[in-house]
PDB file of C-alpha atoms in Angstrom:
ATOM      1  CA  MET A  12      71.466 -57.807-168.148  1.00 64.00           C
ATOM      2  CA  GLN A  13      70.226 -54.393-169.289  1.00 71.00           C
ATOM      3  CA  PRO A  14      67.288 -52.808-167.361  1.00 69.00           C
ATOM      4  CA  GLU A  15      65.020 -53.302-170.430  1.00 76.00           C
ATOM      5  CA  ASN A  16      65.847 -57.023-170.464  1.00 83.00           C
ATOM      6  CA  GLN A  17      65.195 -57.220-166.734  1.00 85.00           C
ATOM      7  CA  ILE A  18      61.777 -55.596-167.253  1.00 89.00           C
ATOM      8  CA  GLU A  19      61.037 -58.025-170.109  1.00 90.00           C
ATOM      9  CA  ALA A  20      62.005 -60.961-167.852  1.00 92.00           C
ATOM     10  CA  ILE A  21      59.661 -59.625-165.144  1.00 93.00           C
ATOM     11  CA  ARG A  22      56.865 -59.242-167.700  1.00 93.00           C
ATOM     12  CA  LEU A  23      57.275 -62.884-168.775  1.00 93.00           C
ATOM     13  CA  GLU A  24      57.365 -64.092-165.179  1.00 93.00           C
ATOM     14  CA  LEU A  25      54.197 -62.134-164.375  1.00 93.00           C
ATOM     15  CA  LYS A  26      52.480 -63.741-167.356  1.00 92.00           C
ATOM     16  CA  ARG A  27      53.597 -67.202-166.197  1.00 92.00           C
ATOM     17  CA  ASN A  28      52.029 -66.466-162.812  1.00 90.00           C
ATOM     18  CA  GLY A  29      48.769 -65.352-164.392  1.00 88.00           C
ATOM     19  CA  ILE A  30      49.273 -61.640-163.637  1.00 88.00           C
ATOM     20  CA  LYS A  31      48.150 -59.552-166.582  1.00 83.00           C
ATOM     21  CA  GLY A  32      46.076 -56.526-167.581  1.00 81.00           C
ATOM     22  CA  ASN A  33      46.219 -53.146-165.859  1.00 81.00           C
ATOM     23  CA  TYR A  34      47.609 -54.610-162.642  1.00 86.00           C
ATOM     24  CA  ALA A  35      50.663 -56.065-164.426  1.00 90.00           C
ATOM     25  CA  GLU A  36      51.225 -52.965-166.549  1.00 90.00           C
ATOM     26  CA  ASP A  37      50.974 -50.624-163.548  1.00 90.00           C
ATOM     27  CA  LEU A  38      53.465 -52.705-161.568  1.00 93.00           C
ATOM     28  CA  ILE A  39      55.884 -52.814-164.505  1.00 94.00           C
ATOM     29  CA  GLU A  40      55.715 -49.003-164.756  1.00 91.00           C
ATOM     30  CA  GLU A  41      56.592 -48.740-161.069  1.00 93.00           C
ATOM     31  CA  TRP A  42      59.496 -51.195-161.312  1.00 94.00           C
ATOM     32  CA  LYS A  43      60.822 -49.366-164.363  1.00 92.00           C
ATOM     33  CA  ASP A  44      60.793 -46.080-162.447  1.00 92.00           C
ATOM     34  CA  HIS A  45      62.369 -47.752-159.421  1.00 93.00           C
ATOM     35  CA  LEU A  46      65.229 -49.243-161.482  1.00 92.00           C
ATOM     36  CA  ALA A  47      65.865 -45.961-163.287  1.00 92.00           C
ATOM     37  CA  SER A  48      65.821 -43.936-160.035  1.00 92.00           C
ATOM     38  CA  GLN A  49      68.205 -46.384-158.364  1.00 92.00           C
ATOM     39  CA  ILE A  50      70.612 -46.369-161.320  1.00 93.00           C
ATOM     40  CA  GLU A  51      70.571 -42.565-161.409  1.00 93.00           C
ATOM     41  CA  GLU A  52      71.399 -42.403-157.700  1.00 92.00           C
ATOM     42  CA  LEU A  53      74.204 -44.947-157.978  1.00 94.00           C
ATOM     43  CA  LEU A  54      75.727 -43.162-160.987  1.00 94.00           C
ATOM     44  CA  HIS A  55      75.538 -39.948-159.009  1.00 93.00           C
ATOM     45  CA  SER A  56      77.414 -41.651-156.140  1.00 92.00           C
ATOM     46  CA  GLY A  57      80.271 -42.519-158.507  1.00 92.00           C
ATOM     47  CA  TYR A  58      79.449 -46.075-159.630  1.00 92.00           C
ATOM     48  CA  ASP A  59      80.117 -46.971-163.263  1.00 93.00           C
ATOM     49  CA  GLU A  60      77.142 -47.854-165.443  1.00 91.00           C
ATOM     50  CA  ASP A  61      77.596 -51.667-165.353  1.00 91.00           C
ATOM     51  CA  ASN A  62      77.879 -51.813-161.579  1.00 92.00           C
ATOM     52  CA  ALA A  63      75.016 -49.366-161.091  1.00 92.00           C
ATOM     53  CA  GLN A  64      72.741 -51.535-163.268  1.00 92.00           C
ATOM     54  CA  ARG A  65      73.793 -54.737-161.518  1.00 92.00           C
ATOM     55  CA  ILE A  66      73.239 -53.346-158.005  1.00 92.00           C
ATOM     56  CA  ALA A  67      69.890 -51.815-159.001  1.00 91.00           C
ATOM     57  CA  ARG A  68      68.716 -55.164-160.432  1.00 90.00           C
ATOM     58  CA  GLU A  69      69.782 -57.063-157.326  1.00 90.00           C
ATOM     59  CA  LYS A  70      68.096 -54.600-154.986  1.00 90.00           C
ATOM     60  CA  LEU A  71      64.857 -54.655-156.965  1.00 91.00           C
ATOM     61  CA  GLY A  72      64.576 -58.441-156.640  1.00 90.00           C
ATOM     62  CA  SER A  73      64.499 -61.357-159.071  1.00 91.00           C
ATOM     63  CA  PRO A  74      61.698 -61.554-161.661  1.00 92.00           C
ATOM     64  CA  ASN A  75      60.480 -64.689-159.925  1.00 92.00           C
ATOM     65  CA  SER A  76      60.282 -63.083-156.455  1.00 91.00           C
ATOM     66  CA  LEU A  77      58.555 -59.990-157.856  1.00 93.00           C
ATOM     67  CA  ALA A  78      55.966 -62.052-159.727  1.00 93.00           C
ATOM     68  CA  LYS A  79      55.337 -64.125-156.595  1.00 92.00           C
ATOM     69  CA  ALA A  80      54.904 -60.965-154.488  1.00 91.00           C
ATOM     70  CA  ALA A  81      52.429 -59.637-157.069  1.00 92.00           C
ATOM     71  CA  LYS A  82      50.526 -62.927-157.003  1.00 90.00           C
ATOM     72  CA  ILE A  83      50.403 -63.079-153.188  1.00 88.00           C
ATOM     73  CA  GLN A  84      49.047 -59.533-152.940  1.00 88.00           C
ATOM     74  CA  LYS A  85      46.530 -60.192-155.691  1.00 85.00           C
ATOM     75  CA  GLU A  86      45.273 -63.256-153.838  1.00 83.00           C
ATOM     76  CA  LYS A  87      44.670 -61.064-150.792  1.00 81.00           C
ATOM     77  CA  SER A  88      42.355 -58.869-152.839  1.00 75.00           C
ATOM     78  CA  SER A  89      38.616 -59.261-153.001  1.00 73.00           C
ATOM     79  CA  TRP A  90      37.062 -61.634-155.537  1.00 73.00           C
ATOM     80  CA  TYR A  91      35.995 -58.617-157.599  1.00 71.00           C
ATOM     81  CA  ASP A  92      39.598 -57.378-157.822  1.00 70.00           C
ATOM     82  CA  LYS A  93      40.990 -60.796-158.648  1.00 69.00           C
ATOM     83  CA  TYR A  94      38.651 -61.590-161.542  1.00 75.00           C
ATOM     84  CA  PRO A  95      37.498 -58.182-162.791  1.00 73.00           C
ATOM     85  CA  LEU A  96      36.213 -59.380-166.163  1.00 75.00           C
ATOM     86  CA  LEU A  97      34.209 -62.271-164.764  1.00 80.00           C
ATOM     87  CA  ALA A  98      32.964 -60.208-161.824  1.00 79.00           C
ATOM     88  CA  SER A  99      31.851 -57.324-164.011  1.00 77.00           C
ATOM     89  CA  SER A 100      30.125 -59.731-166.428  1.00 80.00           C
ATOM     90  CA  ILE A 101      28.228 -61.351-163.564  1.00 84.00           C
ATOM     91  CA  SER A 102      27.353 -58.018-161.974  1.00 81.00           C
ATOM     92  CA  GLY A 103      26.271 -56.717-165.408  1.00 79.00           C
ATOM     93  CA  LEU A 104      24.010 -59.733-165.843  1.00 82.00           C
ATOM     94  CA  LEU A 105      22.525 -59.180-162.386  1.00 85.00           C
ATOM     95  CA  ILE A 106      21.898 -55.530-163.259  1.00 81.00           C
ATOM     96  CA  ILE A 107      20.049 -56.606-166.428  1.00 80.00           C
ATOM     97  CA  LEU A 108      17.943 -59.133-164.486  1.00 83.00           C
ATOM     98  CA  LEU A 109      17.205 -56.571-161.784  1.00 82.00           C
ATOM     99  CA  SER A 110      16.197 -53.986-164.389  1.00 78.00           C
ATOM    100  CA  LEU A 111      13.973 -56.401-166.310  1.00 78.00           C
ATOM    101  CA  GLY A 112      12.421 -57.702-163.085  1.00 82.00           C
ATOM    102  CA  SER A 113      11.613 -54.217-161.830  1.00 80.00           C
ATOM    103  CA  LEU A 114      10.192 -53.262-165.235  1.00 79.00           C
ATOM    104  CA  ALA A 115       8.043 -56.381-165.403  1.00 79.00           C
ATOM    105  CA  ALA A 116       6.700 -55.630-161.922  1.00 82.00           C
ATOM    106  CA  ALA A 117       6.023 -52.017-162.873  1.00 81.00           C
ATOM    107  CA  GLY A 118       4.318 -53.129-166.110  1.00 78.00           C
ATOM    108  CA  PHE A 119       1.995 -55.555-164.308  1.00 78.00           C
ATOM    109  CA  TYR A 120       1.189 -52.928-161.715  1.00 82.00           C
ATOM    110  CA  LEU A 121       0.281 -50.338-164.335  1.00 78.00           C
ATOM    111  CA  THR A 122      -1.791 -52.823-166.370  1.00 75.00           C
ATOM    112  CA  ASN A 123      -3.753 -54.061-163.358  1.00 78.00           C
ATOM    113  CA  LYS A 124      -4.427 -50.616-161.985  1.00 77.00           C
ATOM    114  CA  GLN A 125      -5.712 -49.330-165.322  1.00 73.00           C
ATOM    115  CA  PHE A 126      -4.720 -45.724-164.859  1.00 76.00           C
ATOM    116  CA  ALA A 127      -5.752 -43.063-167.331  1.00 77.00           C
ATOM    117  CA  ALA A 128      -3.825 -43.161-170.602  1.00 74.00           C
ATOM    118  CA  SER A 129      -1.896 -39.965-169.810  1.00 78.00           C
ATOM    119  CA  THR A 130      -0.829 -41.284-166.385  1.00 81.00           C
ATOM    120  CA  THR A 131       0.225 -44.622-167.891  1.00 77.00           C
ATOM    121  CA  THR A 132       2.257 -42.833-170.561  1.00 77.00           C
ATOM    122  CA  LEU A 133       4.066 -40.720-167.986  1.00 82.00           C
ATOM    123  CA  ALA A 134       4.663 -43.682-165.638  1.00 82.00           C
ATOM    124  CA  THR A 135       5.925 -45.805-168.559  1.00 79.00           C
ATOM    125  CA  SER A 136       8.456 -43.142-169.513  1.00 78.00           C
ATOM    126  CA  LEU A 137       9.654 -42.881-165.926  1.00 82.00           C
ATOM    127  CA  PHE A 138       9.897 -46.648-165.441  1.00 81.00           C
ATOM    128  CA  ASN A 139      11.787 -46.968-168.726  1.00 78.00           C
ATOM    129  CA  LEU A 140      14.426 -44.696-167.219  1.00 80.00           C
ATOM    130  CA  LEU A 141      15.035 -47.112-164.324  1.00 79.00           C
ATOM    131  CA  PRO A 142      17.358 -49.582-166.133  1.00 78.00           C
ATOM    132  CA  TRP A 143      19.285 -46.678-167.569  1.00 80.00           C
ATOM    133  CA  ILE A 144      19.836 -45.074-164.166  1.00 82.00           C
ATOM    134  CA  ILE A 145      20.787 -48.401-162.527  1.00 81.00           C
ATOM    135  CA  GLY A 146      23.099 -49.155-165.459  1.00 80.00           C
ATOM    136  CA  LEU A 147      24.727 -45.733-165.338  1.00 81.00           C
ATOM    137  CA  LEU A 148      25.547 -46.203-161.666  1.00 83.00           C
ATOM    138  CA  TRP A 149      27.068 -49.597-162.469  1.00 81.00           C
ATOM    139  CA  LEU A 150      29.090 -48.202-165.384  1.00 80.00           C
ATOM    140  CA  THR A 151      30.329 -45.262-163.293  1.00 80.00           C
ATOM    141  CA  HIS A 152      31.490 -47.689-160.628  1.00 78.00           C
ATOM    142  CA  GLN A 153      33.392 -49.706-163.275  1.00 76.00           C
ATOM    143  CA  ALA A 154      34.976 -46.534-164.677  1.00 76.00           C
ATOM    144  CA  ARG A 155      36.076 -45.177-161.315  1.00 72.00           C
ATOM    145  CA  GLN A 156      37.494 -48.467-160.083  1.00 68.00           C
ATOM    146  CA  GLN A 157      39.595 -48.891-163.256  1.00 65.00           C
ATOM    147  CA  LEU A 158      39.451 -52.649-162.855  1.00 65.00           C
ATOM    148  CA  LEU A 159      38.933 -53.408-166.531  1.00 69.00           C
ATOM    149  CA  ASN A 160      41.392 -52.680-169.293  1.00 68.00           C
ATOM    150  CA  ARG A 161      40.427 -50.369-172.157  1.00 72.00           C
ATOM    151  CA  LYS A 162      39.035 -53.093-174.416  1.00 73.00           C
ATOM    152  CA  SER A 163      36.873 -54.669-171.718  1.00 75.00           C
ATOM    153  CA  PHE A 164      35.640 -51.304-170.537  1.00 76.00           C
ATOM    154  CA  ALA A 165      34.757 -50.237-174.092  1.00 78.00           C
ATOM    155  CA  CYS A 166      32.910 -53.544-174.477  1.00 77.00           C
ATOM    156  CA  SER A 167      30.891 -53.087-171.275  1.00 76.00           C
ATOM    157  CA  THR A 168      30.057 -49.472-172.244  1.00 78.00           C
ATOM    158  CA  THR A 169      28.810 -50.605-175.673  1.00 78.00           C
ATOM    159  CA  LEU A 170      26.677 -53.354-174.150  1.00 75.00           C
ATOM    160  CA  ALA A 171      25.325 -50.912-171.576  1.00 75.00           C
ATOM    161  CA  CYS A 172      24.405 -48.466-174.353  1.00 74.00           C
ATOM    162  CA  LEU A 173      22.710 -51.181-176.415  1.00 71.00           C
ATOM    163  CA  PHE A 174      20.756 -52.541-173.506  1.00 71.00           C
ATOM    164  CA  LEU A 175      20.082 -49.577-171.282  1.00 69.00           C
ATOM    165  CA  CYS A 176      19.146 -47.083-173.921  1.00 66.00           C
ATOM    166  CA  SER A 177      16.312 -49.168-175.320  1.00 67.00           C
ATOM    167  CA  SER A 178      12.757 -48.807-174.090  1.00 66.00           C
ATOM    168  CA  PHE A 179      11.234 -51.935-172.638  1.00 67.00           C
ATOM    169  CA  LEU A 180       7.748 -50.960-171.607  1.00 66.00           C
ATOM    170  CA  LYS A 181       5.762 -49.849-174.605  1.00 67.00           C
ATOM    171  CA  ILE A 182       2.317 -48.398-174.932  1.00 63.00           C
ATOM    172  CA  ASP A 183       0.400 -50.089-177.680  1.00 59.00           C
ATOM    173  CA  HIS A 184      -1.540 -47.234-179.208  1.00 53.00           C
ATOM    174  CA  SER A 185      -3.426 -49.495-181.616  1.00 51.00           C
ATOM    175  CA  ILE A 186      -5.204 -51.186-178.699  1.00 48.00           C
ATOM    176  CA  SER A 187      -5.478 -48.152-176.469  1.00 49.00           C
ATOM    177  CA  THR A 188      -8.876 -46.661-175.878  1.00 49.00           C
ATOM    178  CA  ASN A 189      -9.711 -43.159-174.886  1.00 46.00           C
ATOM    179  CA  THR A 190      -9.462 -43.988-171.217  1.00 49.00           C
ATOM    180  CA  TYR A 191      -6.822 -46.714-170.841  1.00 53.00           C
ATOM    181  CA  ALA A 192      -3.551 -47.556-172.539  1.00 54.00           C
ATOM    182  CA  GLN A 193      -2.415 -51.122-173.241  1.00 60.00           C
ATOM    183  CA  LEU A 194       1.137 -51.934-172.144  1.00 62.00           C
ATOM    184  CA  SER A 195       3.388 -54.435-173.821  1.00 63.00           C
ATOM    185  CA  PHE A 196       6.815 -55.674-172.904  1.00 62.00           C
ATOM    186  CA  GLY A 197       9.696 -55.894-175.344  1.00 62.00           C
ATOM    187  CA  ILE A 198      12.773 -54.175-176.652  1.00 59.00           C
ATOM    188  CA  GLY A 199      11.749 -50.847-178.057  1.00 60.00           C
ATOM    189  CA  TYR A 200      13.046 -48.819-180.938  1.00 55.00           C
ATOM    190  CA  PHE A 201      15.868 -46.333-180.845  1.00 54.00           C
ATOM    191  CA  SER A 202      14.200 -42.961-180.722  1.00 63.00           C
ATOM    192  CA  PHE A 203      15.747 -39.529-180.328  1.00 62.00           C
ATOM    193  CA  PHE A 204      15.322 -40.031-176.585  1.00 66.00           C
ATOM    194  CA  SER A 205      17.297 -43.285-176.739  1.00 69.00           C
ATOM    195  CA  GLY A 206      19.980 -41.487-178.739  1.00 72.00           C
ATOM    196  CA  SER A 207      20.272 -38.850-176.011  1.00 73.00           C
ATOM    197  CA  LYS A 208      20.607 -41.589-173.405  1.00 73.00           C
ATOM    198  CA  VAL A 209      23.418 -43.198-175.444  1.00 74.00           C
ATOM    199  CA  PHE A 210      25.136 -39.810-175.654  1.00 76.00           C
ATOM    200  CA  VAL A 211      24.890 -39.156-171.888  1.00 77.00           C
ATOM    201  CA  THR A 212      26.029 -42.733-171.117  1.00 77.00           C
ATOM    202  CA  LEU A 213      29.135 -42.396-173.302  1.00 77.00           C
ATOM    203  CA  LEU A 214      29.895 -38.939-171.956  1.00 78.00           C
ATOM    204  CA  LEU A 215      29.640 -40.002-168.311  1.00 77.00           C
ATOM    205  CA  SER A 216      31.599 -43.201-168.792  1.00 75.00           C
ATOM    206  CA  LEU A 217      34.427 -41.317-170.530  1.00 76.00           C
ATOM    207  CA  TYR A 218      34.271 -38.549-167.928  1.00 77.00           C
ATOM    208  CA  PHE A 219      34.941 -41.025-165.126  1.00 73.00           C
ATOM    209  CA  TYR A 220      37.331 -43.308-167.014  1.00 72.00           C
ATOM    210  CA  ILE A 221      39.696 -41.012-168.883  1.00 71.00           C
ATOM    211  CA  PRO A 222      40.967 -38.663-166.120  1.00 63.00           C
ATOM    212  CA  ASN A 223      42.365 -41.602-164.170  1.00 56.00           C
ATOM    213  CA  ARG A 224      44.200 -42.855-167.240  1.00 54.00           C
ATOM    214  CA  ILE A 225      45.750 -39.568-168.269  1.00 48.00           C
ATOM    215  CA  GLU A 226      49.008 -38.865-166.586  1.00 40.00           C
ATOM    216  CA  GLN A 227      49.430 -35.340-165.345  1.00 36.00           C
ATOM    217  CA  THR A 228      52.605 -34.067-166.933  1.00 34.00           C
ATOM    218  CA  THR A 229      54.777 -31.674-165.035  1.00 34.00           C
ATOM    219  CA  SER A 230      58.210 -30.486-165.933  1.00 31.00           C
ATOM    220  CA  HIS A 231      61.028 -31.442-163.622  1.00 32.00           C
TER     221      HIS A 231
ATOM    222  CA  MET B  25      46.409 -59.672-133.727  1.00 46.00           C
ATOM    223  CA  PRO B  26      46.275 -59.937-137.537  1.00 48.00           C
ATOM    224  CA  ARG B  27      47.682 -63.225-138.785  1.00 46.00           C
ATOM    225  CA  ASP B  28      49.630 -61.473-141.549  1.00 49.00           C
ATOM    226  CA  LEU B  29      51.531 -59.139-139.222  1.00 54.00           C
ATOM    227  CA  PHE B  30      54.755 -61.079-139.558  1.00 56.00           C
ATOM    228  CA  ILE B  31      54.477 -61.632-143.311  1.00 55.00           C
ATOM    229  CA  ASP B  32      53.965 -58.225-144.831  1.00 58.00           C
ATOM    230  CA  GLY B  33      52.612 -56.395-141.805  1.00 77.00           C
ATOM    231  CA  VAL B  34      56.010 -54.897-140.981  1.00 82.00           C
ATOM    232  CA  PRO B  35      56.728 -53.282-144.376  1.00 84.00           C
ATOM    233  CA  GLU B  36      53.074 -52.239-144.469  1.00 88.00           C
ATOM    234  CA  LEU B  37      53.345 -50.631-141.037  1.00 90.00           C
ATOM    235  CA  LEU B  38      56.543 -48.792-141.982  1.00 90.00           C
ATOM    236  CA  MET B  39      55.054 -47.568-145.269  1.00 92.00           C
ATOM    237  CA  LEU B  40      51.862 -46.355-143.624  1.00 94.00           C
ATOM    238  CA  ARG B  41      53.869 -44.576-140.912  1.00 94.00           C
ATOM    239  CA  LEU B  42      55.890 -42.710-143.517  1.00 94.00           C
ATOM    240  CA  LEU B  43      52.888 -41.928-145.691  1.00 95.00           C
ATOM    241  CA  ALA B  44      51.059 -40.530-142.650  1.00 94.00           C
ATOM    242  CA  ARG B  45      53.656 -37.743-142.680  1.00 93.00           C
ATOM    243  CA  LYS B  46      53.638 -36.855-146.373  1.00 93.00           C
ATOM    244  CA  GLU B  47      52.871 -37.989-149.911  1.00 95.00           C
ATOM    245  CA  MET B  48      55.686 -40.171-151.313  1.00 95.00           C
ATOM    246  CA  TYR B  49      56.549 -42.332-154.321  1.00 95.00           C
ATOM    247  CA  GLY B  50      57.807 -45.910-154.213  1.00 93.00           C
ATOM    248  CA  TYR B  51      61.539 -45.384-154.515  1.00 92.00           C
ATOM    249  CA  GLU B  52      61.402 -42.551-152.002  1.00 93.00           C
ATOM    250  CA  LEU B  53      59.557 -44.842-149.572  1.00 92.00           C
ATOM    251  CA  VAL B  54      62.080 -47.672-149.951  1.00 90.00           C
ATOM    252  CA  SER B  55      65.041 -45.303-149.494  1.00 89.00           C
ATOM    253  CA  GLU B  56      63.456 -43.748-146.417  1.00 90.00           C
ATOM    254  CA  ILE B  57      62.674 -47.162-144.845  1.00 88.00           C
ATOM    255  CA  SER B  58      66.215 -48.327-145.490  1.00 85.00           C
ATOM    256  CA  LYS B  59      67.739 -45.096-144.094  1.00 85.00           C
ATOM    257  CA  ARG B  60      65.556 -44.908-140.997  1.00 85.00           C
ATOM    258  CA  SER B  61      65.949 -48.605-140.113  1.00 80.00           C
ATOM    259  CA  ASN B  62      69.729 -48.601-140.652  1.00 78.00           C
ATOM    260  CA  ASN B  63      69.254 -51.275-143.333  1.00 71.00           C
ATOM    261  CA  VAL B  64      67.645 -53.680-140.835  1.00 72.00           C
ATOM    262  CA  PHE B  65      64.753 -54.360-143.214  1.00 69.00           C
ATOM    263  CA  THR B  66      66.266 -55.971-146.281  1.00 63.00           C
ATOM    264  CA  PHE B  67      63.186 -57.220-148.146  1.00 67.00           C
ATOM    265  CA  GLY B  68      63.324 -57.173-151.962  1.00 76.00           C
ATOM    266  CA  GLU B  69      62.697 -53.533-152.764  1.00 87.00           C
ATOM    267  CA  GLY B  70      60.389 -54.286-155.674  1.00 89.00           C
ATOM    268  CA  CYS B  71      58.087 -56.294-153.405  1.00 89.00           C
ATOM    269  CA  ILE B  72      56.663 -53.161-151.816  1.00 91.00           C
ATOM    270  CA  TYR B  73      54.824 -52.169-155.012  1.00 94.00           C
ATOM    271  CA  PRO B  74      52.307 -55.041-154.989  1.00 93.00           C
ATOM    272  CA  ILE B  75      51.603 -54.138-151.328  1.00 92.00           C
ATOM    273  CA  LEU B  76      51.111 -50.467-152.248  1.00 93.00           C
ATOM    274  CA  HIS B  77      48.729 -51.444-155.063  1.00 92.00           C
ATOM    275  CA  ARG B  78      46.710 -53.662-152.720  1.00 90.00           C
ATOM    276  CA  LEU B  79      46.442 -50.820-150.213  1.00 91.00           C
ATOM    277  CA  VAL B  80      45.186 -48.569-153.017  1.00 89.00           C
ATOM    278  CA  ARG B  81      42.578 -51.179-154.004  1.00 83.00           C
ATOM    279  CA  GLN B  82      41.509 -51.379-150.364  1.00 84.00           C
ATOM    280  CA  LYS B  83      41.165 -47.553-150.388  1.00 83.00           C
ATOM    281  CA  GLU B  84      43.745 -47.235-147.626  1.00 90.00           C
ATOM    282  CA  LEU B  85      45.979 -45.192-149.923  1.00 92.00           C
ATOM    283  CA  SER B  86      45.162 -42.742-152.658  1.00 90.00           C
ATOM    284  CA  VAL B  87      47.364 -42.393-155.701  1.00 90.00           C
ATOM    285  CA  ARG B  88      48.321 -39.515-157.980  1.00 89.00           C
ATOM    286  CA  LYS B  89      50.165 -40.043-161.253  1.00 87.00           C
ATOM    287  CA  ASP B  90      52.891 -37.808-162.562  1.00 87.00           C
ATOM    288  CA  THR B  91      55.505 -37.917-165.295  1.00 86.00           C
ATOM    289  CA  VAL B  92      59.047 -37.208-164.180  1.00 85.00           C
ATOM    290  CA  SER B  93      61.939 -37.215-166.679  1.00 83.00           C
ATOM    291  CA  GLY B  94      59.691 -39.030-169.142  1.00 84.00           C
ATOM    292  CA  ARG B  95      58.899 -41.753-166.615  1.00 85.00           C
ATOM    293  CA  SER B  96      55.534 -42.502-165.090  1.00 84.00           C
ATOM    294  CA  ARG B  97      55.547 -42.070-161.313  1.00 90.00           C
ATOM    295  CA  ARG B  98      52.858 -42.656-158.699  1.00 93.00           C
ATOM    296  CA  TYR B  99      52.638 -40.689-155.498  1.00 94.00           C
ATOM    297  CA  TYR B 100      50.852 -42.328-152.576  1.00 95.00           C
ATOM    298  CA  LYS B 101      48.974 -40.675-149.747  1.00 93.00           C
ATOM    299  CA  LEU B 102      47.229 -42.065-146.677  1.00 93.00           C
ATOM    300  CA  THR B 103      43.422 -41.958-146.667  1.00 92.00           C
ATOM    301  CA  LYS B 104      41.076 -41.978-143.663  1.00 91.00           C
ATOM    302  CA  LEU B 105      40.774 -45.763-144.001  1.00 90.00           C
ATOM    303  CA  GLY B 106      44.559 -45.987-144.136  1.00 93.00           C
ATOM    304  CA  THR B 107      44.838 -44.016-140.911  1.00 94.00           C
ATOM    305  CA  LYS B 108      42.502 -46.545-139.258  1.00 93.00           C
ATOM    306  CA  ARG B 109      44.590 -49.410-140.638  1.00 92.00           C
ATOM    307  CA  LEU B 110      47.748 -47.742-139.303  1.00 94.00           C
ATOM    308  CA  THR B 111      46.198 -47.463-135.827  1.00 93.00           C
ATOM    309  CA  THR B 112      45.263 -51.171-135.932  1.00 91.00           C
ATOM    310  CA  LEU B 113      48.762 -52.186-137.015  1.00 91.00           C
ATOM    311  CA  GLU B 114      50.385 -49.924-134.399  1.00 91.00           C
ATOM    312  CA  THR B 115      48.234 -51.519-131.672  1.00 90.00           C
ATOM    313  CA  SER B 116      49.020 -55.044-132.905  1.00 87.00           C
ATOM    314  CA  TRP B 117      52.696 -54.228-133.093  1.00 86.00           C
ATOM    315  CA  SER B 118      52.879 -52.778-129.561  1.00 86.00           C
ATOM    316  CA  ASN B 119      51.011 -55.862-128.282  1.00 85.00           C
ATOM    317  CA  VAL B 120      53.593 -58.107-129.965  1.00 82.00           C
ATOM    318  CA  SER B 121      56.470 -56.028-128.545  1.00 81.00           C
ATOM    319  CA  ARG B 122      54.995 -56.114-125.047  1.00 85.00           C
ATOM    320  CA  GLY B 123      54.403 -59.867-125.353  1.00 83.00           C
ATOM    321  CA  VAL B 124      57.969 -60.562-126.470  1.00 81.00           C
ATOM    322  CA  GLU B 125      59.382 -58.280-123.782  1.00 82.00           C
ATOM    323  CA  SER B 126      57.360 -59.844-120.992  1.00 83.00           C
ATOM    324  CA  PHE B 127      58.255 -63.318-122.333  1.00 79.00           C
ATOM    325  CA  GLY B 128      61.947 -62.382-122.078  1.00 71.00           C
ATOM    326  CA  LYS B 129      61.514 -61.047-118.550  1.00 72.00           C
ATOM    327  CA  GLU B 130      59.735 -64.235-117.455  1.00 68.00           C
ATOM    328  CA  LEU B 131      62.580 -66.340-118.815  1.00 69.00           C
ATOM    329  CA  GLY B 132      65.067 -64.061-117.072  1.00 67.00           C
ATOM    330  CA  HIS B 133      63.351 -64.652-113.697  1.00 55.00           C
ATOM    331  CA  ALA B 134      63.259 -68.387-114.242  1.00 51.00           C
ATOM    332  CA  THR B 135      66.969 -68.730-114.839  1.00 46.00           C
TER     333      THR B 135
END
């Protein structure tokens, strides 16, 4: 069996054992490098190509044993590592609930206190930043951990942009008087400010995600 | 004593010991373990990679990627957490050794 066929057999066995995504791809890269390094060393020691490939395959381990080892180690990981997509969806949902809850509380507080219109406007702008800041921290964590594959990460970034860059607490100027401002709760429009937040969100998420994915190339 | 010491605790201990000295990649680690142990440890070589990846997830190792001869290669290094883990495993291992040794001595006296 050629090394490429061996790698293909390992890939299939990993799939059969439910190992996929970045974890599977990263392991396959390592096994590929291991096989190639071993073959190179054996050829250097005087083995012919067929024997070198056979010995390297045997030393690496059977596709079944490698897939089982990958599964065992994955099971030892935390719940978050084992089910990254589900875990990040749940944590994302919790972030949304936390943001909405804190905004609702802030909204009620501002309404009941009846601050001056200028104070309410300033406080509203600041409170509207809260979900964005919480969400950015969450997104940065996702990017740094590299638990999600590209598609899932792009999806969570898009959702974060859609949700976090909207304004939730709005001042209703039609009802506002000279002294007080009336607050309402709902998804706001996309203003220039929201656009800037989208830009910063995308920039930060790419800043933390891409460097880990780019391989530093050196000549050897 | 950790329950998993006999399962993958030994390769883990050997890997951490080597990585405490310098940054290494997988094949280099396997070759070094095999050389230093006079081929006593004959676990499937490929099985060390899932362990390395778990240690990275647990922040006990840090990883740096490189491309060598067109192939992707990862270099592993021990972190502060990894050093703590190594100390724990070393302690567990010396406890096991002492236990086995004293068990042997006891049997020797009895016979």
